CSV table of C-alpha atoms and ligand atoms in Angstrom, one decimal:
chain,number,residue,atom,x,y,z
A,1,MET,CA,0.0,0.0,0.0
A,2,SER,CA,1.3,3.4,-1.0
A,3,ARG,CA,1.5,6.3,1.6
A,4,ASP,CA,3.2,9.6,1.6
A,5,TYR,CA,6.4,9.8,3.5
A,6,ASP,CA,8.3,12.7,5.0
A,7,ALA,CA,11.5,11.3,3.5
A,8,ILE,CA,12.5,8.4,1.2
A,9,VAL,CA,16.1,7.3,1.3
A,10,VAL,CA,17.5,5.4,-1.7
A,11,GLY,CA,20.5,3.2,-0.7
A,12,ALA,CA,20.6,1.5,2.7
A,13,ARG,CA,24.3,1.3,3.5
A,14,CYS,CA,26.5,3.4,5.7
A,15,ALA,CA,25.1,6.8,4.4
A,16,GLY,CA,21.5,5.9,3.7
A,17,ALA,CA,20.8,3.6,6.7
A,18,SER,CA,22.3,6.2,9.1
A,19,THR,CA,20.3,9.0,7.6
A,20,ALA,CA,17.1,7.0,7.7
A,21,MET,CA,17.8,6.0,11.3
A,22,LEU,CA,18.4,9.6,12.4
A,23,LEU,CA,15.3,10.9,10.6
A,24,ALA,CA,13.1,8.2,12.0
A,25,ARG,CA,14.5,8.8,15.5
A,26,ALA,CA,13.5,12.4,15.0
A,27,GLY,CA,9.9,11.2,14.5
A,28,LEU,CA,9.7,11.5,10.7
A,29,ARG,CA,8.0,9.0,8.5
A,30,VAL,CA,10.8,7.4,6.5
A,31,LEU,CA,11.0,4.8,3.7
A,32,LEU,CA,14.4,3.2,3.2
A,33,VAL,CA,14.9,1.3,-0.1
A,34,ASP,CA,17.8,-0.6,-1.6
A,35,ARG,CA,18.1,-2.8,-4.7
A,36,SER,CA,20.3,-5.2,-2.8
A,37,ALA,CA,19.1,-8.0,-0.5
A,38,PHE,CA,20.3,-7.5,3.1
A,39,PRO,CA,22.5,-8.4,4.9
A,40,SER,CA,25.0,-8.5,2.0
A,41,GLU,CA,28.5,-7.4,1.0
A,42,ILE,CA,29.5,-4.6,-1.3
A,43,ALA,CA,32.9,-4.4,-3.0
A,44,HIS,CA,33.9,-1.4,-0.9
A,45,GLY,CA,36.2,-1.0,2.1
A,46,HIS,CA,35.2,-0.9,5.7
A,47,PHE,CA,37.8,0.4,8.1
A,48,ILE,CA,36.1,2.9,10.3
A,49,HIS,CA,38.3,5.4,12.2
A,50,ARG,CA,38.6,9.1,13.1
A,51,HIS,CA,35.1,10.4,14.1
A,52,GLY,CA,33.4,7.2,12.9
A,53,PRO,CA,33.7,5.0,16.0
A,54,GLY,CA,32.6,7.9,18.3
A,55,ARG,CA,29.5,8.5,16.2
A,56,LEU,CA,28.6,4.8,16.4
A,57,LYS,CA,28.9,5.0,20.2
A,58,LYS,CA,26.8,8.1,20.4
A,59,TRP,CA,24.1,6.5,18.3
A,60,GLY,CA,24.2,3.5,20.7
A,61,LEU,CA,25.4,1.1,18.0
A,62,LEU,CA,29.0,0.4,18.8
A,63,ASP,CA,28.2,-2.5,21.2
A,64,ARG,CA,25.8,-4.0,18.6
A,65,LEU,CA,28.6,-3.8,16.0
A,66,LEU,CA,31.0,-5.5,18.4
A,67,ALA,CA,28.4,-8.2,19.0
A,68,THR,CA,28.6,-9.2,15.3
A,69,GLY,CA,32.2,-10.4,16.1
A,70,CYS,CA,34.0,-7.3,14.8
A,71,PRO,CA,37.2,-6.9,16.7
A,72,PRO,CA,38.4,-3.5,17.8
A,73,SER,CA,41.7,-2.2,16.3
A,74,THR,CA,43.9,-1.0,19.1
A,75,THR,CA,47.2,-0.7,17.3
A,76,PHE,CA,48.3,1.3,14.3
A,77,ALA,CA,51.5,0.4,12.5
A,78,LEU,CA,52.7,2.8,9.9
A,79,ASP,CA,55.6,1.6,7.8
A,80,THR,CA,57.1,3.7,5.0
A,81,GLY,CA,60.0,1.3,4.4
A,82,GLU,CA,62.3,3.8,5.9
A,83,VAL,CA,60.5,4.5,9.2
A,84,ARG,CA,58.2,2.2,11.1
A,85,LEU,CA,56.0,3.6,13.9
A,86,VAL,CA,53.5,1.5,15.9
A,87,GLY,CA,50.9,3.2,18.1
A,88,LYS,CA,49.7,0.9,20.9
A,89,ASP,CA,46.7,0.7,23.2
A,90,LEU,CA,44.9,3.3,21.1
A,91,VAL,CA,41.7,3.3,23.2
A,92,HIS,CA,40.0,6.3,24.6
A,93,ASP,CA,36.8,6.3,26.8
A,94,GLY,CA,36.3,2.7,25.9
A,95,VAL,CA,36.4,3.3,22.2
A,96,ALA,CA,39.2,1.9,20.1
A,97,PHE,CA,40.7,4.1,17.3
A,98,GLY,CA,39.3,1.9,14.6
A,99,TYR,CA,37.0,-1.0,13.7
A,100,GLY,CA,36.9,-3.0,10.5
A,101,PRO,CA,33.5,-4.7,10.4
A,102,ARG,CA,32.5,-6.5,7.2
A,103,ARG,CA,30.0,-4.4,5.3
A,104,SER,CA,27.3,-7.0,5.7
A,105,ALA,CA,27.7,-6.6,9.5
A,106,LEU,CA,28.0,-2.8,9.5
A,107,ASP,CA,25.2,-2.0,7.0
A,108,TRP,CA,22.8,-4.5,8.6
A,109,THR,CA,23.4,-3.1,12.1
A,110,LEU,CA,22.5,0.4,10.7
A,111,VAL,CA,19.5,-0.9,8.8
A,112,LYS,CA,18.2,-2.7,11.9
A,113,ALA,CA,18.6,0.5,13.9
A,114,ALA,CA,16.6,2.4,11.3
A,115,ILE,CA,13.9,-0.2,11.4
A,116,ASP,CA,13.9,-0.1,15.3
A,117,ALA,CA,13.5,3.7,15.0
A,118,GLY,CA,10.3,3.2,12.9
A,119,ALA,CA,11.6,3.4,9.3
A,120,ASP,CA,9.9,1.2,6.7
A,121,PHE,CA,12.6,-0.8,5.0
A,122,ARG,CA,12.3,-2.3,1.5
A,123,PRO,CA,15.3,-4.4,0.3
A,124,SER,CA,15.5,-5.7,-3.2
A,125,PHE,CA,13.7,-2.6,-4.4
A,126,ALA,CA,15.3,-1.0,-7.5
A,127,VAL,CA,14.5,2.6,-8.2
A,128,THR,CA,13.8,3.1,-11.9
A,129,GLU,CA,12.9,6.7,-12.0
A,130,TYR,CA,12.2,9.8,-10.0
A,131,VAL,CA,8.9,11.7,-10.1
A,132,PHE,CA,8.8,15.5,-10.5
A,133,ASP,CA,6.2,18.2,-10.0
A,134,ASP,CA,7.6,21.0,-12.2
A,135,ASP,CA,11.3,21.1,-11.1
A,136,ARG,CA,10.6,19.5,-7.7
A,137,VAL,CA,11.3,15.9,-6.9
A,138,VAL,CA,8.2,14.5,-5.2
A,139,GLY,CA,8.9,10.8,-5.2
A,140,LEU,CA,10.1,7.8,-7.2
A,141,ARG,CA,9.0,4.6,-9.0
A,142,GLY,CA,10.7,1.3,-8.7
A,143,THR,CA,10.3,-2.5,-8.9
A,144,ASP,CA,10.5,-5.1,-6.2
A,145,ARG,CA,12.3,-8.4,-6.4
A,146,SER,CA,9.7,-9.9,-8.6
A,147,GLY,CA,10.8,-7.2,-11.1
A,148,GLY,CA,7.3,-7.0,-12.5
A,149,ARG,CA,5.2,-4.5,-10.6
A,150,LEU,CA,6.0,-0.9,-10.6
A,151,HIS,CA,5.6,0.8,-7.2
A,152,SER,CA,5.2,4.6,-6.7
A,153,GLU,CA,6.1,6.4,-3.5
A,154,ARG,CA,5.9,10.0,-2.7
A,155,ALA,CA,7.7,12.1,0.0
A,156,SER,CA,8.5,15.7,1.0
A,157,ILE,CA,12.2,14.9,0.3
A,158,THR,CA,13.9,12.2,-1.6
A,159,ILE,CA,17.5,11.4,-0.5
A,160,GLY,CA,20.0,9.7,-2.7
A,161,ALA,CA,22.4,7.6,-0.7
A,162,ASP,CA,22.9,5.6,-3.8
A,163,GLY,CA,26.7,5.7,-4.1
A,164,ARG,CA,29.2,7.4,-6.3
A,165,GLY,CA,27.2,6.7,-9.5
A,166,SER,CA,24.1,8.1,-8.0
A,167,GLN,CA,21.1,7.9,-10.3
A,168,LEU,CA,19.4,10.7,-8.4
A,169,ALA,CA,22.4,13.0,-8.8
A,170,ARG,CA,22.3,12.3,-12.6
A,171,THR,CA,18.6,12.9,-12.8
A,172,VAL,CA,18.6,16.3,-11.1
A,173,ARG,CA,21.9,17.2,-12.8
A,174,ALA,CA,23.6,17.9,-9.4
A,175,ALA,CA,26.6,20.2,-10.1
A,176,GLU,CA,30.0,18.6,-9.6
A,177,TYR,CA,33.1,20.6,-8.4
A,178,ASP,CA,36.7,20.0,-7.4
A,179,VAL,CA,36.6,17.1,-9.8
A,180,VAL,CA,39.8,15.0,-10.1
A,181,PRO,CA,39.6,11.8,-12.2
A,182,THR,CA,40.5,8.4,-10.8
A,183,LEU,CA,44.0,8.2,-9.4
A,184,THR,CA,44.3,4.7,-8.1
A,185,CYS,CA,42.9,1.2,-8.5
A,186,TRP,CA,42.3,-1.1,-5.6
A,187,PHE,CA,42.2,-4.9,-5.1
A,188,PHE,CA,41.5,-6.7,-1.9
A,189,SER,CA,40.7,-10.0,-0.2
A,190,TYR,CA,40.5,-11.8,3.1
A,191,TRP,CA,42.8,-14.3,4.8
A,192,SER,CA,42.4,-16.6,7.8
A,193,ASP,CA,45.1,-17.6,10.3
A,194,VAL,CA,47.0,-14.3,10.0
A,195,PRO,CA,47.5,-12.7,13.4
A,196,ALA,CA,46.7,-9.0,13.6
A,197,THR,CA,45.8,-6.6,16.4
A,198,GLY,CA,45.0,-3.5,14.4
A,199,LEU,CA,45.6,-1.4,11.3
A,200,GLU,CA,48.8,-1.8,9.4
A,201,VAL,CA,49.7,0.6,6.6
A,202,TYR,CA,52.7,0.0,4.3
A,203,SER,CA,53.7,2.5,1.6
A,204,ARG,CA,56.2,1.3,-0.9
A,205,HIS,CA,57.1,2.4,-4.5
A,206,GLU,CA,53.7,3.8,-5.5
A,207,ARG,CA,51.9,1.0,-3.7
A,208,VAL,CA,50.0,1.2,-0.5
A,209,ILE,CA,48.9,-1.8,1.5
A,210,PHE,CA,46.3,-1.7,4.3
A,211,ALA,CA,45.6,-4.7,6.5
A,212,PHE,CA,43.2,-4.9,9.5
A,213,PRO,CA,41.3,-7.5,11.4
A,214,THR,CA,37.6,-8.0,10.6
A,215,ASN,CA,34.8,-10.4,11.4
A,216,ASP,CA,35.1,-14.2,11.5
A,217,GLY,CA,38.7,-14.1,12.5
A,218,LEU,CA,39.8,-12.9,9.1
A,219,ILE,CA,42.2,-10.2,8.1
A,220,ALA,CA,41.3,-7.8,5.3
A,221,ILE,CA,44.1,-6.7,3.0
A,222,PHE,CA,43.7,-3.9,0.5
A,223,VAL,CA,46.3,-2.8,-2.0
A,224,ALA,CA,46.3,0.3,-4.3
A,225,TRP,CA,48.3,1.0,-7.4
A,226,PRO,CA,48.4,4.1,-9.7
A,227,ILE,CA,45.4,3.8,-12.1
A,228,CYS,CA,47.8,3.6,-15.1
A,229,GLU,CA,48.7,0.1,-13.8
A,230,GLN,CA,45.2,-1.2,-13.7
A,231,SER,CA,45.2,-3.4,-16.8
A,232,ALA,CA,48.6,-4.9,-15.9
A,233,VAL,CA,47.4,-5.7,-12.3
A,234,GLN,CA,44.1,-7.1,-13.6
A,235,SER,CA,45.8,-9.4,-16.0
A,236,ASP,CA,47.1,-11.5,-13.0
A,237,ILE,CA,45.7,-10.1,-9.8
A,238,GLU,CA,47.1,-12.7,-7.5
A,239,ARG,CA,50.7,-12.4,-8.8
A,240,HIS,CA,50.6,-8.6,-8.6
A,241,PHE,CA,48.9,-8.6,-5.2
A,242,MET,CA,51.4,-11.0,-3.7
A,243,ALA,CA,54.3,-9.0,-5.3
A,244,ALA,CA,53.0,-5.9,-3.5
A,245,ILE,CA,52.7,-7.8,-0.2
A,246,ASP,CA,56.3,-9.1,-0.6
A,247,LEU,CA,57.5,-5.4,-0.4
A,248,ALA,CA,56.6,-5.7,3.3
A,249,PRO,CA,58.4,-8.9,4.2
A,250,GLU,CA,57.1,-9.2,7.8
A,251,LEU,CA,53.5,-8.9,6.7
A,252,ALA,CA,54.2,-11.2,3.7
A,253,ALA,CA,55.5,-14.0,6.0
A,254,ARG,CA,52.3,-13.8,8.1
A,255,VAL,CA,50.1,-13.8,5.0
A,256,ARG,CA,51.9,-16.6,3.3
A,257,ALA,CA,51.5,-18.7,6.5
A,258,GLY,CA,47.8,-18.1,6.4
A,259,ARG,CA,45.1,-19.0,3.9
A,260,ARG,CA,43.2,-16.8,1.5
A,261,ALA,CA,39.5,-17.3,2.4
A,262,GLU,CA,37.8,-15.3,-0.4
A,263,ARG,CA,38.2,-14.3,-4.0
A,264,PHE,CA,39.9,-11.0,-5.0
A,265,ARG,CA,37.6,-8.0,-5.5
A,266,GLY,CA,38.5,-4.6,-6.9
A,267,ALA,CA,37.5,-1.1,-7.8
A,268,ALA,CA,38.9,1.1,-10.5
A,269,HIS,CA,36.3,3.7,-11.1
A,270,LEU,CA,37.1,6.0,-8.2
A,271,PRO,CA,36.7,9.6,-9.3
A,272,ASN,CA,37.1,12.4,-6.8
A,273,PHE,CA,34.3,15.0,-6.7
A,274,LEU,CA,32.0,17.0,-4.5
A,275,ARG,CA,28.4,17.5,-5.7
A,276,THR,CA,25.8,20.1,-4.7
A,277,PRO,CA,24.0,18.0,-2.2
A,278,GLY,CA,20.5,19.5,-2.2
A,279,GLY,CA,17.8,21.1,-4.3
A,280,PRO,CA,14.0,21.2,-4.6
A,281,GLY,CA,12.7,18.0,-3.0
A,282,TRP,CA,16.0,16.2,-3.1
A,283,ALA,CA,19.3,15.7,-1.3
A,284,LEU,CA,22.5,13.6,-1.6
A,285,VAL,CA,24.5,12.0,1.2
A,286,GLY,CA,27.6,9.7,1.4
A,287,ASP,CA,29.5,8.9,-1.8
A,288,ALA,CA,26.5,10.3,-3.8
A,289,GLY,CA,27.4,13.7,-2.6
A,290,CYS,CA,31.2,13.5,-2.2
A,291,HIS,CA,33.4,10.7,-3.4
A,292,LYS,CA,37.1,10.4,-2.5
A,293,ASP,CA,39.8,7.9,-3.4
A,294,PRO,CA,39.8,5.3,-0.6
A,295,TYR,CA,43.4,6.2,0.3
A,296,LEU,CA,42.6,7.8,3.7
A,297,ALA,CA,39.7,5.5,4.3
A,298,LEU,CA,37.3,8.4,5.0
A,299,GLY,CA,34.2,7.3,3.1
A,300,VAL,CA,32.4,5.6,6.0
A,301,CYS,CA,33.1,8.0,8.8
A,302,ASP,CA,32.3,11.0,6.5
A,303,ALA,CA,29.1,9.3,5.5
A,304,PHE,CA,28.1,9.2,9.2
A,305,ARG,CA,29.0,12.8,9.7
A,306,ASP,CA,27.1,13.9,6.6
A,307,ALA,CA,24.1,11.8,7.6
A,308,GLU,CA,24.0,13.9,10.8
A,309,LEU,CA,24.4,17.2,9.0
A,310,LEU,CA,21.7,16.3,6.5
A,311,ALA,CA,19.3,15.0,9.1
A,312,ILE,CA,19.5,18.3,11.0
A,313,ALA,CA,18.6,20.2,7.7
A,314,VAL,CA,15.7,17.9,6.9
A,315,GLU,CA,14.3,17.9,10.4
A,316,ASP,CA,14.5,21.6,10.7
A,317,GLY,CA,13.0,22.1,7.2
A,318,LEU,CA,10.1,19.7,7.6
A,319,SER,CA,9.2,21.0,11.1
A,320,GLY,CA,9.1,24.6,9.8
A,321,LYS,CA,12.0,25.6,12.0
A,322,ARG,CA,13.7,27.1,9.0
A,323,PRO,CA,13.3,26.8,5.2
A,324,LEU,CA,14.5,23.5,3.9
A,325,ALA,CA,16.3,25.2,1.0
A,326,SER,CA,18.5,27.3,3.4
A,327,GLY,CA,19.0,24.2,5.6
A,328,LEU,CA,20.4,22.3,2.6
A,329,LEU,CA,22.7,25.2,1.8
A,330,GLU,CA,24.0,25.1,5.3
A,331,TYR,CA,24.4,21.3,5.0
A,332,GLU,CA,26.6,21.8,2.0
A,333,ARG,CA,28.6,24.5,3.7
A,334,ARG,CA,29.3,22.5,6.8
A,335,ARG,CA,30.1,19.3,4.8
A,336,ASN,CA,32.6,21.2,2.6
A,337,GLU,CA,34.2,22.9,5.6
A,338,ALA,CA,34.6,19.6,7.3
A,339,THR,CA,35.8,17.6,4.3
A,340,SER,CA,37.9,20.1,2.2
A,341,PRO,CA,41.3,19.9,4.0
A,342,GLU,CA,41.2,16.1,4.0
A,343,TYR,CA,39.9,16.0,0.5
A,344,GLN,CA,43.0,17.8,-0.6
A,345,LEU,CA,45.3,15.7,1.6
A,346,ASN,CA,43.7,12.6,0.2
A,347,LEU,CA,44.4,13.7,-3.4
A,348,ARG,CA,48.1,14.1,-2.5
A,349,ARG,CA,48.3,10.7,-1.0
A,350,ALA,CA,46.4,9.1,-3.9
A,351,ARG,CA,48.9,10.7,-6.3
A,352,PHE,CA,51.7,8.9,-4.3
A,353,GLU,CA,53.4,12.2,-3.7
A,354,PRO,CA,56.7,11.5,-1.9
A,355,PRO,CA,57.2,12.8,1.6
A,356,THR,CA,59.4,15.9,2.1
A,357,GLU,CA,62.7,15.7,4.1
A,358,ASP,CA,60.9,17.7,6.9
A,359,GLU,CA,58.1,15.2,6.9
A,360,LEU,CA,60.5,12.3,7.1
A,361,SER,CA,62.6,13.9,9.8
A,362,ALA,CA,59.4,14.4,11.8
A,363,GLN,CA,58.6,10.7,11.5
A,364,ARG,CA,62.1,9.8,12.5
A,365,GLY,CA,61.7,12.0,15.6
A,366,LEU,CA,59.1,9.7,17.1
A,367,VAL,CA,61.0,6.5,16.6
A,368,GLY,CA,62.0,5.0,20.0
A,369,ASN,CA,59.5,7.1,22.0
A,370,GLN,CA,56.5,4.8,22.5
A,371,ASP,CA,54.6,7.2,24.6
A,372,ALA,CA,54.9,10.1,22.2
A,373,THR,CA,54.1,7.7,19.3
A,374,ASN,CA,50.9,6.6,21.0
A,375,ARG,CA,49.9,10.1,21.8
A,376,PHE,CA,50.7,11.2,18.3
A,377,PHE,CA,48.5,8.5,16.8
A,378,MET,CA,45.6,9.3,19.2
A,379,ALA,CA,45.9,13.0,18.3
A,380,SER,CA,46.0,12.3,14.6
A,381,GLU,CA,43.0,10.1,14.9
A,382,GLY,CA,41.2,12.9,16.8
A,383,MET,CA,40.9,10.8,20.0
A,384,ILE,CA,42.7,13.3,22.2
A,385,GLN,CA,43.4,17.0,22.0
A,386,GLN,CA,46.3,17.2,24.3
A,387,GLU,CA,48.2,20.4,24.6
A,388,ALA,CA,51.2,19.1,26.5
A,389,PRO,CA,54.4,19.1,24.6
A,390,ILE,CA,55.8,15.7,23.5
A,391,PRO,CA,59.6,15.1,23.2
A,392,LEU,CA,60.6,14.1,19.7
A,393,HIS,CA,64.1,12.7,19.7
A,394,GLY,CA,66.5,13.8,17.0
A,395,CYS,CA,64.2,16.2,15.4
A,396,ARG,CA,65.4,19.8,15.9
A,397,GLU,CA,62.4,21.6,14.6
A,398,HIS,CA,60.1,19.7,17.0
A,399,ASN,CA,62.2,19.7,20.1
A,400,ALA,CA,61.1,23.1,21.1
A,401,PRO,CA,57.9,22.9,23.3
A,402,SER,CA,55.0,22.5,21.0
A,403,SER,CA,51.6,21.1,21.3
A,404,LEU,CA,50.7,17.7,20.1
A,405,ARG,CA,47.9,19.4,18.2
A,406,SER,CA,50.2,21.6,16.2
A,407,ILE,CA,52.4,18.6,15.4
A,408,ARG,CA,49.3,16.8,14.4
A,409,ASP,CA,48.2,19.7,12.1
A,410,GLN,CA,51.7,19.8,10.6
A,411,TRP,CA,51.6,16.1,10.0
A,412,ARG,CA,48.2,16.2,8.6
A,413,ARG,CA,49.8,17.9,5.7
A,414,SER,CA,52.6,15.4,5.6
A,415,TRP,CA,53.2,11.8,4.8
A,416,SER,CA,50.7,9.1,5.5
A,417,LEU,CA,50.3,9.3,9.2
A,418,GLU,CA,46.6,9.1,8.7
A,419,LEU,CA,44.7,6.4,6.9
B,501,LIG,C1,38.2,-0.5,-2.7
B,501,LIG,C2,37.6,0.5,-1.7
B,501,LIG,C3,38.1,0.5,-0.4
B,501,LIG,C4,37.5,1.4,0.5
B,501,LIG,N1,38.0,1.4,1.8
B,501,LIG,C5,37.4,2.2,2.7
B,501,LIG,C6,37.8,2.1,4.1
B,501,LIG,O1,38.6,1.2,4.5
B,501,LIG,N2,37.1,2.9,5.0
B,501,LIG,C7,36.2,3.8,4.6
B,501,LIG,O2,35.7,4.6,5.4
B,501,LIG,N3,35.8,3.9,3.3
B,501,LIG,C8,36.4,3.1,2.4
B,501,LIG,N4,35.9,3.1,1.1
B,501,LIG,C9,34.8,4.1,0.7
B,501,LIG,C10,33.5,3.5,1.3
B,501,LIG,O3,33.3,2.2,1.0
B,501,LIG,C11,32.4,4.4,0.7
B,501,LIG,O4,32.7,5.7,1.0
B,501,LIG,C12,31.0,4.0,1.3
B,501,LIG,O5,30.7,2.7,1.0
B,501,LIG,C13,29.9,4.9,0.8
B,501,LIG,O6,28.7,4.5,1.3
B,501,LIG,P1,27.4,5.0,0.7
B,501,LIG,O7,26.3,4.5,1.7
B,501,LIG,O8,27.4,6.4,0.4
B,501,LIG,O9,27.2,4.2,-0.7
B,501,LIG,P2,27.4,2.7,-1.1
B,501,LIG,O10,28.1,1.9,-0.1
B,501,LIG,O11,27.9,2.7,-2.5
B,501,LIG,O12,25.9,2.2,-1.1
B,501,LIG,C14,25.0,2.6,-2.1
B,501,LIG,C15,23.7,1.7,-2.0
B,501,LIG,O13,22.8,2.3,-2.9
B,501,LIG,C16,22.1,1.2,-3.5
B,501,LIG,N5,21.5,1.7,-4.8
B,501,LIG,C17,22.2,2.3,-5.8
B,501,LIG,N6,21.3,2.6,-6.8
B,501,LIG,C18,20.1,2.1,-6.5
B,501,LIG,C19,18.8,2.1,-7.1
B,501,LIG,N7,18.6,2.6,-8.3
B,501,LIG,N8,17.8,1.6,-6.4
B,501,LIG,C20,17.9,1.1,-5.1
B,501,LIG,N9,19.1,1.1,-4.5
B,501,LIG,C21,20.2,1.6,-5.2
B,501,LIG,C22,23.1,0.2,-3.8
B,501,LIG,O14,22.6,-1.1,-3.9
B,501,LIG,C23,24.0,0.3,-2.5
B,501,LIG,O15,23.6,-0.6,-1.5
B,501,LIG,C24,36.4,2.2,0.1
B,501,LIG,C25,35.9,2.2,-1.2
B,501,LIG,C26,36.5,1.3,-2.1
B,501,LIG,C27,35.9,1.2,-3.4
């Protein structure tokens, strides 16, 4: 039976399910649809760090995620080949710096929270077209799993959380800006019997390797190459993947002693862009509104943040607290303000720009000082904002009293101390 909703959200993964949950918790009538069946995987990554774990805790979902068997990541090993730093015990207020849940576990946890909050959920529902009244989006049509019957739904606002290729964004011709074409290609898989306590990042010769523990006792390993190498890598993924892993011998030894548990998956269409995320009767959230190369692994935590920003705009707009149009402009402003510095940093990383001498010397300055290293990682992950100076051995520029924050800011512009 058709009914009018306050909001329809298309796409029920980290951006869409979070948005639907927040809107439903605010008392709005919400329909959440996705063409996939749930729970299910999607060939995307899933390491959540920075502000992501804190949001899950605030939303009351961190314990539910842990209950799926997702282990916390409490160590962060950063290995550039020349310098290796390992942050340990990276836990603050009971929240680890990172978690790597499989997407089936994460997305389903979020969808269930949306349903618990009162949202109607329709999996295996493919949106085929959007419905307009003049230039205003007023709903959509789509087919359910039988593929036969066309259903129509109407809402005050229709939200595209339908990923980087967003059909809604194309339909409304959402403007794109700061566009940079695909820089890297990624392949990944999962291994059993490979011990790991947290995130490991290895950067070597225009390759970057990320490894982290995930559900079912598996370790996830992601490798990126410059996009120009895509066809070579794709011609023999296993050989190129293992050749990249062999650049980090200690990881390679552990991986070779384990067993690959799943097939390789990959992604090679990864353009960088921001899109105008709102207009008459529509809004975009998650990758649909801003897509970044996965280098810094920001997609999931940023989707959570933008879900909150959009939910505020929609709630205020539909309750009459302020016009929806101005709320959506404010959403865009706040999203861009939050994302722009890291968007630029991420582009530098994804271009495999080499570290400067200053950057390298700053990294060397932490070697051998475990306490400073731990505090550095916690500050760079946004877990602490400590103003006390930290001693950095052998690094003249940083030996003068300076705050961890300012070092963090300096390093944010530097080599890959952040995923
Ligand atoms: C290789 C790779 C590694 C990554 N690694 C990380 C990482 O470690 N950490 C991190 O934070 N981010 C990572 N990312 C980015 C992250 O995966 C994305 O930012 C995130 O998935 C975006 O979520 P989303 O909800 O916006 O969109 P998506 O996850 O793309 O979900 C979109 C949903 O919309 C549905 N949909 C689309 N069209 C329709 C339609 N017409 N009708 C109905 N439903 C529709 C789809 O079925 C899908 O379920 C990685 C990405 C890639 C490709």
